[in-house]
Short mmCIF file of C-alpha atoms and ligand atoms in Angstrom, two decimals:
data_model
loop_
_atom_site.label_atom_id
_atom_site.label_comp_id
_atom_site.label_asym_id
_atom_site.label_seq_id
_atom_site.Cartn_x
_atom_site.Cartn_y
_atom_site.Cartn_z
CA MET A 43 -35.36 -14.05 85.63
CA LEU A 44 -31.82 -13.07 86.51
CA LEU A 45 -31.26 -16.50 88.06
CA ALA A 46 -32.54 -18.24 84.98
CA ALA A 47 -30.06 -16.40 82.80
CA SER A 48 -27.14 -16.68 85.20
CA THR A 49 -24.89 -18.95 83.27
CA PRO A 50 -21.21 -18.09 83.78
CA ARG A 51 -21.18 -16.65 80.29
CA THR A 52 -24.00 -14.22 80.98
CA ILE A 53 -22.47 -13.21 84.27
CA GLY A 54 -19.21 -12.61 82.46
CA PHE A 55 -20.88 -10.33 79.97
CA VAL A 56 -22.65 -8.36 82.70
CA ILE A 57 -19.38 -7.83 84.59
CA LEU A 58 -17.68 -6.80 81.39
CA ALA A 59 -20.45 -4.28 80.67
CA ILE A 60 -20.25 -2.84 84.21
CA VAL A 61 -16.48 -2.46 83.94
CA PHE A 62 -16.75 -0.86 80.54
CA ILE A 63 -19.48 1.62 81.50
CA GLY A 64 -17.76 2.36 84.80
CA GLY A 65 -14.57 3.10 82.89
CA LEU A 66 -16.36 5.50 80.61
CA VAL A 67 -17.95 7.33 83.56
CA TYR A 68 -14.61 7.59 85.33
CA LEU A 69 -12.97 8.95 82.20
CA PHE A 70 -15.74 11.48 81.75
CA PHE A 71 -15.48 12.92 85.28
CA ASN A 72 -11.73 12.78 85.24
CA ILE A 73 -11.49 14.81 82.07
CA ARG A 74 -14.03 17.32 83.37
CA ALA A 75 -12.25 17.75 86.67
CA ALA A 76 -8.92 18.20 84.94
CA LYS A 77 -10.10 20.91 82.57
CA GLY A 78 -10.08 23.90 84.93
CA GLU A 79 -6.47 23.31 85.87
CA VAL A 80 -4.90 23.47 82.44
CA GLY A 81 -2.31 26.25 82.56
CA SER A 82 -3.63 27.56 85.88
CA GLU A 83 -1.31 28.65 88.67
CA LEU A 84 -4.13 29.57 91.02
CA GLU A 85 -2.88 26.96 93.42
CA LEU A 86 0.69 26.14 94.23
CA ALA A 87 2.00 22.92 92.68
CA ALA A 88 2.02 20.10 95.18
CA ASN A 89 5.78 20.17 95.67
CA ARG A 90 5.74 23.86 96.47
CA ARG A 91 3.07 23.63 99.11
CA ASP A 92 3.79 23.31 102.82
CA ASP A 93 3.82 19.63 103.80
CA VAL A 94 1.41 18.09 106.23
CA ARG A 95 3.20 17.61 109.52
CA ASP A 96 4.10 14.12 110.80
CA GLU A 97 2.09 14.64 113.98
CA ASP A 98 -1.04 15.10 111.85
CA LEU A 99 -0.34 12.08 109.68
CA GLU A 100 0.47 9.68 112.52
CA GLY A 101 -2.99 9.83 113.93
CA ARG A 102 -5.66 7.28 114.69
CA ARG A 103 -6.35 6.53 111.08
CA LEU A 104 -2.82 5.29 110.50
CA ASP A 105 -2.92 3.23 113.68
CA PHE A 106 -6.15 1.69 112.56
CA ALA A 107 -4.80 0.86 109.10
CA LEU A 108 -1.63 -0.67 110.56
CA GLY A 109 -3.64 -2.67 113.06
CA ALA A 110 -5.91 -4.05 110.34
CA ASN A 111 -2.86 -5.07 108.30
CA LEU A 112 -1.38 -6.89 111.27
CA VAL A 113 -4.58 -8.83 111.77
CA MET A 114 -4.71 -9.81 108.08
CA LEU A 115 -1.04 -10.85 108.10
CA THR A 116 -1.59 -12.99 111.19
CA ILE A 117 -4.57 -14.71 109.62
CA ILE A 118 -2.62 -15.48 106.44
CA GLY A 119 0.52 -16.44 108.36
CA VAL A 120 -1.33 -18.96 110.50
CA SER A 121 -3.83 -20.37 108.02
CA LEU A 122 -1.43 -21.03 105.14
CA PRO A 123 0.79 -23.47 107.09
CA ILE A 124 -2.31 -25.13 108.56
CA TYR A 125 -3.73 -25.64 105.06
CA TRP A 126 -0.34 -26.85 103.88
CA LEU A 127 -0.13 -29.35 106.74
CA GLY A 128 -3.53 -30.81 105.85
CA GLU A 129 -2.87 -31.00 102.11
CA PRO A 130 -1.15 -34.42 101.86
CA GLY A 131 -3.86 -35.97 104.00
CA ARG A 132 -6.53 -34.41 101.82
CA GLN A 133 -4.91 -35.82 98.67
CA GLU A 134 -4.52 -39.23 100.27
CA GLY A 135 -8.16 -39.15 101.29
CA ARG A 136 -9.11 -38.32 97.73
CA ASP A 137 -7.03 -41.26 96.41
CA VAL A 138 -8.57 -43.67 98.92
CA ASP A 139 -12.06 -42.44 98.05
CA THR A 140 -11.42 -42.71 94.32
CA ALA A 141 -10.05 -46.24 94.73
CA ARG A 142 -13.04 -47.27 96.84
CA ILE A 143 -15.57 -45.74 94.45
CA PHE A 144 -13.88 -47.25 91.38
CA THR A 145 -13.65 -50.67 93.03
CA ASN A 146 -17.34 -50.62 93.97
CA ARG A 147 -18.38 -49.54 90.50
CA GLY A 148 -16.11 -52.22 89.00
CA GLU A 149 -17.77 -54.85 91.15
CA GLU A 150 -21.17 -53.65 90.03
CA ILE A 151 -20.15 -53.99 86.38
CA TYR A 152 -18.64 -57.42 87.09
CA LEU A 153 -21.85 -58.63 88.75
CA GLU A 154 -24.58 -56.82 86.84
CA GLY A 155 -23.50 -54.44 84.10
CA ALA A 156 -21.48 -56.91 82.07
CA GLN A 157 -22.23 -60.09 84.02
CA CYS A 158 -18.65 -61.33 83.90
CA VAL A 159 -19.78 -63.37 86.92
CA THR A 160 -21.90 -65.73 84.81
CA CYS A 161 -18.79 -67.06 83.05
CA HIS A 162 -15.89 -66.25 85.39
CA GLY A 163 -17.62 -67.13 88.67
CA ALA A 164 -18.17 -65.25 91.93
CA ASP A 165 -15.07 -63.26 92.97
CA GLY A 166 -13.37 -64.39 89.75
CA THR A 167 -12.89 -67.99 90.87
CA GLY A 168 -13.38 -69.37 87.35
CA GLY A 169 -16.34 -70.96 85.59
CA SER A 170 -17.65 -71.89 82.18
CA THR A 171 -20.08 -70.91 79.47
CA SER A 172 -22.16 -72.76 76.92
CA TYR A 173 -20.81 -72.34 73.39
CA ALA A 174 -22.00 -73.48 69.97
CA LEU A 175 -18.96 -74.94 68.25
CA THR A 176 -19.09 -74.51 64.49
CA SER A 177 -16.80 -75.32 61.59
CA GLU A 178 -15.07 -72.70 59.46
CA THR A 179 -18.05 -72.70 57.11
CA GLY A 180 -20.48 -72.14 59.97
CA GLU A 181 -21.65 -75.74 60.18
CA PHE A 182 -22.74 -76.77 63.71
CA ILE A 183 -20.39 -79.27 65.37
CA ALA A 184 -21.49 -79.45 68.99
CA GLN A 185 -22.80 -77.51 71.95
CA VAL A 186 -19.92 -77.42 74.40
CA SER A 187 -19.16 -76.03 77.83
CA TRP A 188 -16.13 -73.75 77.48
CA GLU A 189 -14.11 -73.06 80.60
CA ALA A 190 -13.51 -69.43 81.56
CA PRO A 191 -10.28 -69.02 83.56
CA ALA A 192 -10.18 -67.65 87.09
CA LEU A 193 -9.59 -63.90 87.23
CA ASN A 194 -8.49 -63.80 90.87
CA THR A 195 -4.95 -64.58 89.64
CA VAL A 196 -5.07 -62.71 86.34
CA LEU A 197 -2.74 -59.90 87.50
CA SER A 198 -0.05 -62.48 88.24
CA ARG A 199 -0.21 -63.55 84.57
CA PHE A 200 -0.69 -60.27 82.75
CA SER A 201 0.11 -56.59 83.13
CA GLU A 202 -2.94 -54.35 83.41
CA ASP A 203 -2.38 -53.14 79.86
CA GLU A 204 -2.43 -56.72 78.65
CA VAL A 205 -5.67 -57.42 80.54
CA LEU A 206 -7.13 -54.29 78.96
CA HIS A 207 -6.27 -55.70 75.55
CA THR A 208 -8.34 -58.83 76.26
CA LEU A 209 -11.18 -56.74 77.69
CA ASN A 210 -11.15 -54.49 74.63
CA TYR A 211 -11.05 -57.20 71.98
CA GLY A 212 -12.34 -60.37 73.67
CA ARG A 213 -10.74 -63.76 73.07
CA ASN A 214 -11.35 -66.60 70.63
CA LYS A 215 -14.96 -65.54 69.92
CA VAL A 216 -16.06 -67.06 73.24
CA MET A 217 -14.97 -64.18 75.49
CA PRO A 218 -16.91 -61.17 74.18
CA ALA A 219 -15.26 -57.85 73.31
CA TRP A 220 -16.15 -55.26 75.95
CA GLY A 221 -14.24 -52.14 74.97
CA ALA A 222 -15.06 -49.65 72.22
CA PRO A 223 -11.98 -50.62 70.11
CA GLY A 224 -13.40 -54.16 69.74
CA GLY A 225 -16.96 -52.93 69.21
CA GLY A 226 -18.01 -53.59 72.81
CA PRO A 227 -20.41 -51.63 75.03
CA LEU A 228 -18.19 -50.44 77.90
CA THR A 229 -16.34 -47.12 78.11
CA GLU A 230 -12.65 -46.77 78.87
CA GLN A 231 -13.47 -45.62 82.40
CA GLN A 232 -15.72 -48.62 83.02
CA LEU A 233 -12.88 -50.93 81.98
CA GLU A 234 -10.61 -49.09 84.42
CA GLU A 235 -13.20 -49.58 87.14
CA ILE A 236 -13.22 -53.32 86.39
CA MET A 237 -9.43 -53.28 86.76
CA PHE A 238 -9.77 -51.75 90.25
CA TYR A 239 -12.16 -54.55 91.12
CA LEU A 240 -9.80 -57.20 89.72
CA ARG A 241 -6.99 -55.75 91.86
CA SER A 242 -9.18 -56.20 94.92
CA ILE A 243 -9.86 -59.93 94.39
CA GLN A 244 -6.34 -61.30 93.74
CA ILE A 245 -5.57 -64.27 96.00
CA THR A 246 -2.58 -65.20 98.18
CA PRO A 247 0.39 -67.40 97.17
CA ASP A 248 -0.81 -70.10 99.56
CA ARG A 249 -4.18 -70.43 97.90
CA ILE A 250 -2.53 -70.46 94.47
CA ALA A 251 -0.16 -73.26 95.51
CA GLU A 252 -3.09 -75.22 96.93
CA GLN A 253 -5.10 -74.91 93.72
CA VAL A 254 -2.18 -75.86 91.46
CA GLU A 255 -1.41 -78.86 93.67
CA SER A 256 -4.98 -80.14 93.81
CA GLY A 257 -5.27 -79.83 90.01
CA VAL A 258 -2.04 -81.78 89.53
CA LEU A 259 -3.18 -84.52 91.92
CA ARG A 260 -6.44 -84.83 89.99
CA ALA A 261 -4.51 -85.15 86.72
CA VAL A 262 -2.13 -87.72 88.23
CA ARG A 263 -5.05 -89.76 89.59
CA GLN A 264 -6.62 -89.83 86.13
CA HIS A 265 -3.28 -90.76 84.58
CA LEU A 266 -2.69 -93.61 87.00
CA SER A 267 -6.30 -94.82 86.77
CA ALA A 268 -6.06 -94.96 82.97
CA ALA A 269 -3.28 -97.51 83.34
CA GLY A 270 -5.20 -99.77 85.72
CA ASP A 271 -7.08 -99.56 89.01
CA GLU A 272 -8.63 -96.45 90.42
CA ALA A 273 -5.76 -94.52 92.04
CA THR A 274 -6.05 -92.92 95.47
CA ASP A 275 -4.93 -89.46 96.55
CA GLU A 276 -2.03 -91.00 98.47
CA GLN A 277 -0.83 -92.88 95.42
CA ALA A 278 -1.02 -89.73 93.35
CA ALA A 279 0.91 -87.74 95.96
CA GLN A 280 3.50 -90.50 96.09
CA TRP A 281 3.86 -90.43 92.31
CA VAL A 282 4.37 -86.63 92.34
CA SER A 283 7.02 -86.82 95.03
CA GLU A 284 8.84 -89.51 93.00
CA ALA A 285 8.79 -87.22 89.97
CA ARG A 286 10.18 -84.36 92.04
CA GLY A 287 12.84 -86.73 93.30
CA VAL A 288 14.11 -87.00 89.73
CA ALA A 289 14.84 -83.27 89.78
CA ASP A 290 16.80 -83.78 93.02
CA LYS A 291 18.84 -86.48 91.31
CA ALA A 292 19.57 -84.14 88.39
CA ARG A 293 20.83 -81.51 90.83
CA GLN A 294 23.07 -84.09 92.46
CA LEU A 295 24.46 -85.13 89.05
CA ALA A 296 25.13 -81.49 88.22
CA LYS A 297 26.96 -80.98 91.51
CA ASP A 298 29.02 -84.12 90.95
CA ALA A 299 30.11 -82.76 87.59
CA ASP A 300 30.93 -79.31 88.94
CA GLN A 301 31.67 -78.97 92.66
CA SER A 302 31.30 -75.17 92.62
CA LEU A 303 27.56 -75.57 91.96
CA ALA A 304 27.16 -76.76 95.54
CA LEU A 305 27.95 -73.26 96.78
CA GLU A 306 25.03 -71.20 98.00
CA GLN A 307 25.80 -68.24 95.71
CA ASN A 308 25.67 -70.51 92.64
CA SER A 309 22.15 -71.82 93.23
CA GLU A 310 20.87 -70.19 90.01
CA ASP A 311 23.61 -71.88 87.99
CA LEU A 312 22.78 -75.15 89.70
CA ARG A 313 19.16 -74.80 88.59
CA TRP A 314 20.17 -74.34 84.95
CA ALA A 315 22.75 -77.13 85.01
CA ALA A 316 20.15 -79.50 86.48
CA LEU A 317 17.58 -78.36 83.91
CA ASP A 318 20.00 -79.24 81.09
CA ILE A 319 20.13 -82.77 82.50
CA LEU A 320 16.34 -82.98 82.96
CA VAL A 321 15.84 -81.91 79.35
CA SER A 322 18.40 -84.31 77.85
CA GLY A 323 17.84 -87.17 80.31
CA GLU A 324 21.59 -87.81 80.34
CA GLY A 325 22.64 -89.90 83.32
CA LEU A 326 19.04 -90.39 84.51
CA ASP A 327 17.22 -93.69 84.74
CA PRO A 328 15.06 -93.87 81.52
CA ASP A 329 11.88 -94.82 83.38
CA GLU A 330 12.34 -92.10 85.95
CA TRP A 331 13.03 -89.58 83.19
CA GLU A 332 9.77 -90.62 81.46
CA GLN A 333 7.89 -90.13 84.70
CA TYR A 334 9.42 -86.68 85.13
CA LYS A 335 8.35 -85.61 81.63
CA THR A 336 4.88 -87.01 82.23
CA TYR A 337 4.76 -84.88 85.39
CA GLY A 338 5.59 -81.89 83.13
CA ALA A 339 2.84 -82.93 80.70
CA LEU A 340 0.29 -83.13 83.53
CA LEU A 341 1.31 -79.69 84.77
CA PHE A 342 0.96 -78.45 81.18
CA ALA A 343 -2.61 -79.76 81.07
CA ASN A 344 -3.53 -79.04 84.72
CA PRO A 345 -7.34 -79.47 84.76
CA GLY A 346 -7.91 -77.69 88.11
CA THR A 347 -9.61 -74.28 88.59
CA ALA A 348 -11.16 -74.11 85.09
CA GLY A 349 -7.77 -74.84 83.53
CA THR A 350 -6.44 -71.51 84.80
CA TYR A 351 -2.97 -72.85 85.64
CA SER A 352 -2.64 -74.93 82.50
CA CYS A 353 -0.75 -74.15 79.33
CA ALA A 354 -3.13 -76.36 77.40
CA ARG A 355 -6.04 -73.91 77.48
CA CYS A 356 -4.13 -71.78 74.98
CA HIS A 357 -1.76 -74.26 73.33
CA THR A 358 -4.13 -77.24 72.89
CA TYR A 359 -7.30 -76.80 70.86
CA GLY A 360 -10.27 -78.45 72.52
CA PHE A 361 -8.79 -78.53 76.02
CA SER A 362 -11.03 -75.74 77.32
CA PHE A 363 -14.20 -77.40 76.10
CA GLY A 364 -13.20 -80.99 76.83
CA ALA A 365 -13.33 -82.16 73.23
CA ASP A 366 -14.26 -85.85 73.32
CA GLU A 367 -13.05 -88.64 71.08
CA GLU A 368 -15.94 -88.20 68.70
CA MET A 369 -15.41 -84.48 68.38
CA THR A 370 -11.63 -84.53 68.27
CA PRO A 371 -11.08 -85.52 64.63
CA ARG A 372 -13.37 -82.75 63.46
CA VAL A 373 -11.92 -80.30 65.92
CA ASN A 374 -8.51 -81.16 64.51
CA GLY A 375 -9.77 -80.31 61.07
CA ARG A 376 -9.35 -83.78 59.60
CA ASP A 377 -11.44 -86.92 59.36
CA THR A 378 -8.73 -89.26 60.51
CA PRO A 379 -7.14 -88.67 63.89
CA ILE A 380 -3.61 -87.34 63.92
CA PRO A 381 -1.20 -90.28 64.38
CA GLY A 382 -0.26 -90.56 68.03
CA PHE A 383 -3.34 -88.64 69.11
CA GLU A 384 -6.00 -91.19 68.21
CA ASP A 385 -7.81 -90.99 71.49
CA GLY A 386 -7.21 -87.50 72.78
CA LEU A 387 -6.43 -83.92 72.07
CA THR A 388 -3.44 -82.80 70.05
CA GLN A 389 -1.62 -81.80 73.21
CA ALA A 390 0.49 -78.65 72.61
CA GLY A 391 -0.60 -78.70 68.97
CA GLY A 392 -1.35 -74.97 69.04
CA PHE A 393 -4.48 -72.84 69.23
CA PHE A 394 -4.42 -69.31 70.64
CA GLY A 395 -0.70 -69.84 71.32
CA PRO A 396 1.49 -71.53 68.70
CA SER A 397 2.15 -75.26 68.30
CA LEU A 398 5.02 -76.43 70.45
CA LEU A 399 5.35 -79.76 68.62
CA GLU A 400 8.24 -81.10 66.57
CA GLY A 401 10.94 -79.25 68.44
CA ALA A 402 9.35 -75.82 67.94
CA THR A 403 10.66 -74.64 71.30
CA LEU A 404 14.16 -75.91 70.44
CA SER A 405 14.30 -73.64 67.42
CA GLU A 406 12.80 -70.72 69.34
CA PHE A 407 14.94 -70.97 72.48
CA GLU A 408 18.60 -71.85 72.23
CA SER A 409 18.85 -73.05 75.85
CA PRO A 410 16.46 -74.60 78.37
CA ARG A 411 17.30 -71.60 80.55
CA SER A 412 16.01 -68.96 78.11
CA HIS A 413 12.96 -71.17 77.53
CA ALA A 414 12.23 -71.37 81.27
CA GLU A 415 12.79 -67.64 81.72
CA PHE A 416 10.29 -66.94 78.95
CA VAL A 417 7.65 -69.09 80.65
CA GLU A 418 8.38 -67.23 83.89
CA ASN A 419 8.12 -63.74 82.40
CA GLY A 420 5.75 -64.26 79.49
CA GLN A 421 5.47 -61.93 76.55
CA THR A 422 5.88 -58.20 77.05
CA ILE A 423 4.37 -55.71 74.65
CA GLY A 424 7.16 -54.02 72.74
CA THR A 425 9.85 -56.61 73.62
CA THR A 426 11.03 -59.50 71.47
CA TYR A 427 11.73 -62.97 72.88
CA GLY A 428 13.73 -66.03 71.86
CA ARG A 429 15.11 -66.11 68.34
CA GLY A 430 12.15 -64.70 66.50
CA GLY A 431 9.24 -64.02 68.84
CA SER A 432 7.62 -60.61 69.15
CA GLY A 433 5.98 -59.01 72.14
CA GLY A 434 2.73 -58.91 70.18
CA ASN A 435 -0.08 -57.97 72.50
CA GLY A 436 1.59 -59.64 75.45
CA GLN A 437 -0.93 -62.47 75.48
CA MET A 438 1.48 -65.25 76.52
CA PRO A 439 1.16 -64.99 80.32
CA GLY A 440 4.09 -65.03 82.74
CA PHE A 441 3.96 -67.78 85.36
CA GLY A 442 6.65 -66.40 87.66
CA PRO A 443 6.16 -63.51 90.10
CA ARG A 444 5.24 -60.15 88.60
CA VAL A 445 5.42 -56.51 89.71
CA GLU A 446 2.93 -53.98 88.35
CA THR A 447 4.67 -50.69 87.62
CA ASP A 448 2.20 -49.04 85.31
CA THR A 449 -1.37 -49.15 86.55
CA VAL A 450 -4.29 -47.97 84.46
CA GLY A 451 -6.97 -45.53 85.59
CA PRO A 452 -6.89 -42.26 87.55
CA GLY A 453 -3.36 -41.28 88.52
CA ILE A 454 -3.26 -42.68 91.99
CA PRO A 455 0.38 -42.73 93.10
CA ASN A 456 1.63 -46.29 93.15
CA ASP A 457 5.10 -45.80 94.57
CA LEU A 458 5.05 -49.25 96.09
CA GLU A 459 4.82 -51.04 92.73
CA THR A 460 2.34 -53.78 93.51
CA PRO A 461 3.81 -57.31 93.59
CA TYR A 462 1.76 -60.29 92.45
CA PRO A 463 2.74 -63.87 93.40
CA ALA A 464 4.00 -66.56 91.01
CA LEU A 465 1.49 -69.11 89.71
CA LEU A 466 4.00 -71.91 89.24
CA THR A 467 7.19 -72.61 91.17
CA ALA A 468 10.58 -72.81 89.46
CA GLU A 469 10.47 -76.57 90.03
CA GLN A 470 7.13 -76.84 88.19
CA ILE A 471 8.23 -74.61 85.31
CA ASP A 472 11.38 -76.70 84.85
CA ALA A 473 9.29 -79.88 84.54
CA ILE A 474 7.10 -78.25 81.88
CA VAL A 475 10.20 -77.08 79.99
CA ALA A 476 11.65 -80.61 80.05
CA TYR A 477 8.34 -81.88 78.62
CA GLU A 478 8.07 -79.18 75.94
CA ARG A 479 11.65 -79.52 74.73
CA ASN A 480 11.04 -83.21 74.07
CA LEU A 481 7.89 -82.75 72.01
C1 HEC B 532 -19.90 -65.42 77.84
C2 HEC B 532 -18.95 -65.74 78.85
C3 HEC B 532 -17.98 -64.65 79.29
C4 HEC B 532 -18.27 -63.41 79.78
C5 HEC B 532 -19.63 -62.76 80.00
C6 HEC B 532 -17.00 -62.81 80.11
N1 HEC B 532 -15.98 -63.67 79.80
FE1 HEC B 532 -14.00 -63.31 80.04
N2 HEC B 532 -13.55 -65.09 79.17
C7 HEC B 532 -14.48 -66.05 78.82
C8 HEC B 532 -13.79 -67.21 78.33
C9 HEC B 532 -14.46 -68.50 77.86
C10 HEC B 532 -12.42 -66.92 78.37
C11 HEC B 532 -11.29 -67.84 77.92
C12 HEC B 532 -11.16 -67.77 76.45
C13 HEC B 532 -10.24 -68.82 75.90
O1 HEC B 532 -10.34 -69.97 76.31
O2 HEC B 532 -9.45 -68.46 75.06
C14 HEC B 532 -12.30 -65.58 78.92
C15 HEC B 532 -11.11 -64.93 79.13
C16 HEC B 532 -10.98 -63.75 79.84
C17 HEC B 532 -9.73 -63.15 80.22
C18 HEC B 532 -8.34 -63.68 79.93
C19 HEC B 532 -7.84 -64.37 81.17
C20 HEC B 532 -6.70 -65.32 80.98
O3 HEC B 532 -6.06 -65.64 81.97
O4 HEC B 532 -6.43 -65.77 79.86
C21 HEC B 532 -10.04 -62.02 80.95
C22 HEC B 532 -9.07 -61.05 81.57
C23 HEC B 532 -11.48 -61.93 81.02
N3 HEC B 532 -12.02 -62.99 80.32
C24 HEC B 532 -12.18 -60.95 81.70
C25 HEC B 532 -13.56 -60.80 81.65
C26 HEC B 532 -14.27 -59.69 82.24
C27 HEC B 532 -13.65 -58.60 83.09
C28 HEC B 532 -15.57 -59.83 81.91
C29 HEC B 532 -16.72 -58.89 82.20
C30 HEC B 532 -16.57 -57.55 81.72
C31 HEC B 532 -15.68 -61.06 81.15
N4 HEC B 532 -14.43 -61.61 81.01
C32 HEC B 532 -16.86 -61.55 80.68
C33 HEC B 532 -15.85 -65.94 78.91
C34 HEC B 532 -16.54 -64.80 79.31
C1 HEC B 533 -3.58 -67.18 77.79
C2 HEC B 533 -3.06 -68.03 76.78
C3 HEC B 533 -1.75 -68.74 77.01
C4 HEC B 533 -1.43 -69.58 78.06
C5 HEC B 533 -2.29 -69.95 79.25
C6 HEC B 533 -0.10 -70.05 77.81
N1 HEC B 533 0.37 -69.54 76.64
FE1 HEC B 533 2.21 -69.88 75.83
N2 HEC B 533 1.80 -68.57 74.36
C7 HEC B 533 0.63 -67.88 74.19
C8 HEC B 533 0.78 -66.95 73.11
C9 HEC B 533 -0.29 -66.02 72.63
C10 HEC B 533 2.11 -67.12 72.64
C11 HEC B 533 2.89 -66.34 71.63
C12 HEC B 533 2.32 -66.03 70.33
C13 HEC B 533 3.23 -65.10 69.58
O1 HEC B 533 4.24 -65.58 69.07
O2 HEC B 533 2.95 -63.92 69.54
C14 HEC B 533 2.70 -68.14 73.43
C15 HEC B 533 4.00 -68.60 73.23
C16 HEC B 533 4.58 -69.59 73.95
C17 HEC B 533 5.90 -70.12 73.72
C18 HEC B 533 6.83 -69.70 72.61
C19 HEC B 533 6.56 -70.53 71.41
C20 HEC B 533 7.29 -70.08 70.20
O3 HEC B 533 7.70 -70.95 69.43
O4 HEC B 533 7.39 -68.86 69.99
C21 HEC B 533 6.13 -71.08 74.66
C22 HEC B 533 7.36 -71.95 74.83
C23 HEC B 533 4.96 -71.13 75.49
N3 HEC B 533 4.03 -70.22 75.05
C24 HEC B 533 4.83 -71.96 76.58
C25 HEC B 533 3.76 -71.92 77.46
C26 HEC B 533 3.71 -72.65 78.70
C27 HEC B 533 4.80 -73.55 79.21
C28 HEC B 533 2.54 -72.34 79.29
C29 HEC B 533 2.01 -72.82 80.63
C30 HEC B 533 2.89 -72.77 81.76
C31 HEC B 533 1.84 -71.43 78.40
N4 HEC B 533 2.60 -71.20 77.32
C32 HEC B 533 0.58 -70.91 78.66
C33 HEC B 533 -0.52 -68.02 74.95
C34 HEC B 533 -0.61 -68.73 76.13
#
């Protein structure tokens, strides 16, 4: 009975009652005991009495009390430092445990709870999903397979807050909204658990470079094959190294024009001077310059790894679901193909990210350098870019290296500031910039 009622509240009330009644009893006896003494001088006042002698006071009782105090002090004196010594380890252990538990739960949500795995692949390697493409008025256009980007590099592209935004609200109707703000089923903590899992599956720079390279080679093979015979891997690799050679020539031209650029400490300046040349084509062989820009275009539309490393998946409508010639005119919203794009997608024509056609990037970014730096860093929530761009929700990814300084989830100290590798090299970003600035 007592157990059944023993909520902390009940216990509190009982203690309160005991204290209260006890107080009353004490008061009662105290007052009674005091009564007889009022005005009495039957006994001498304490200060007029003979004192107890020291020899009587310093007896066994005092020794015992002092001894007990010494024991208590020793216990406290020894145990406090021991506890204090173990404290950092205990906290660390708690952080490690929390991280492990969150990561495991995140994996469970990824695999079963939300089944991210069905679209984004095992370990976030990228995949696709079937999607019913409809017109604005809801008319069925086609059943397509829409590529879902790899998530094992997502923290190189976006800050955790930016990833949370996508998880909360979904993307382009095809990626569902998962968080409560977007009407999704998962709680804030579950999204944080997913983030712990995502942290655990990010891949190394070597694997990234390999994937980018193999995607580019595939694109180059297709490009070369379109012009004639089936191209081999060796031919494609040869073509890429020729294109990269054009960048070397631009650097040489820049050095010829300004000797100081040859100095080691001016290597950044050399990059920007060479990029100016690669964008304008000045002093370069026209055919070689064309090849270089085509290399940029193929990087822009890199088909490898579910389009993860491409720009086209966000800046070209239809890229992610491989719009074919038949579909393209309707996808473009007009019956007749757009001039110049009769047999393909409106490359860089805009979709989730804006159109980059007709010199859009020239009006946004004064110099090739600020353009390239934007592609490297991406959008940042709360920061403007270029002449008139806002941080928005930070959905333009950064393709250079990134450092996470503000992780989501339980406050696990992150003094190290986690670094994530670049997705594209400076050389690759420059080629894309040269392509974009000539659109
Ligand atoms: C029905 C398929 C589907 C499911 C399930 C799904 N996604 Fe997606 N997701 C997509 C597609 C498709 C895109 C790309 C959308 C686009 O092309 O704009 C995407 C985009 C994303 C992005 C943006 C990545 C980038 O680089 O742009 C993130 C992050 C993401 N998904 C995480 C998740 C997580 C985490 C889950 C599970 C909770 C999940 N997704 C479940 C289909 C899905
Ligand atoms: C995940 C989607 C996504 C991918 C992938 C992506 N972008 Fe973007 N991009 C955006 C969004 C969103 C914006 C900005 C929209 C806004 O103004 O708020 C943007 C803006 C830009 C701008 C500025 C345009 C302007 O006029 O303001 C440039 C340039 C650009 N992207 C280049 C690239 C390049 C180059 C790549 C590939 C290396 C790329 N983007 C990949 C989504 C993407």
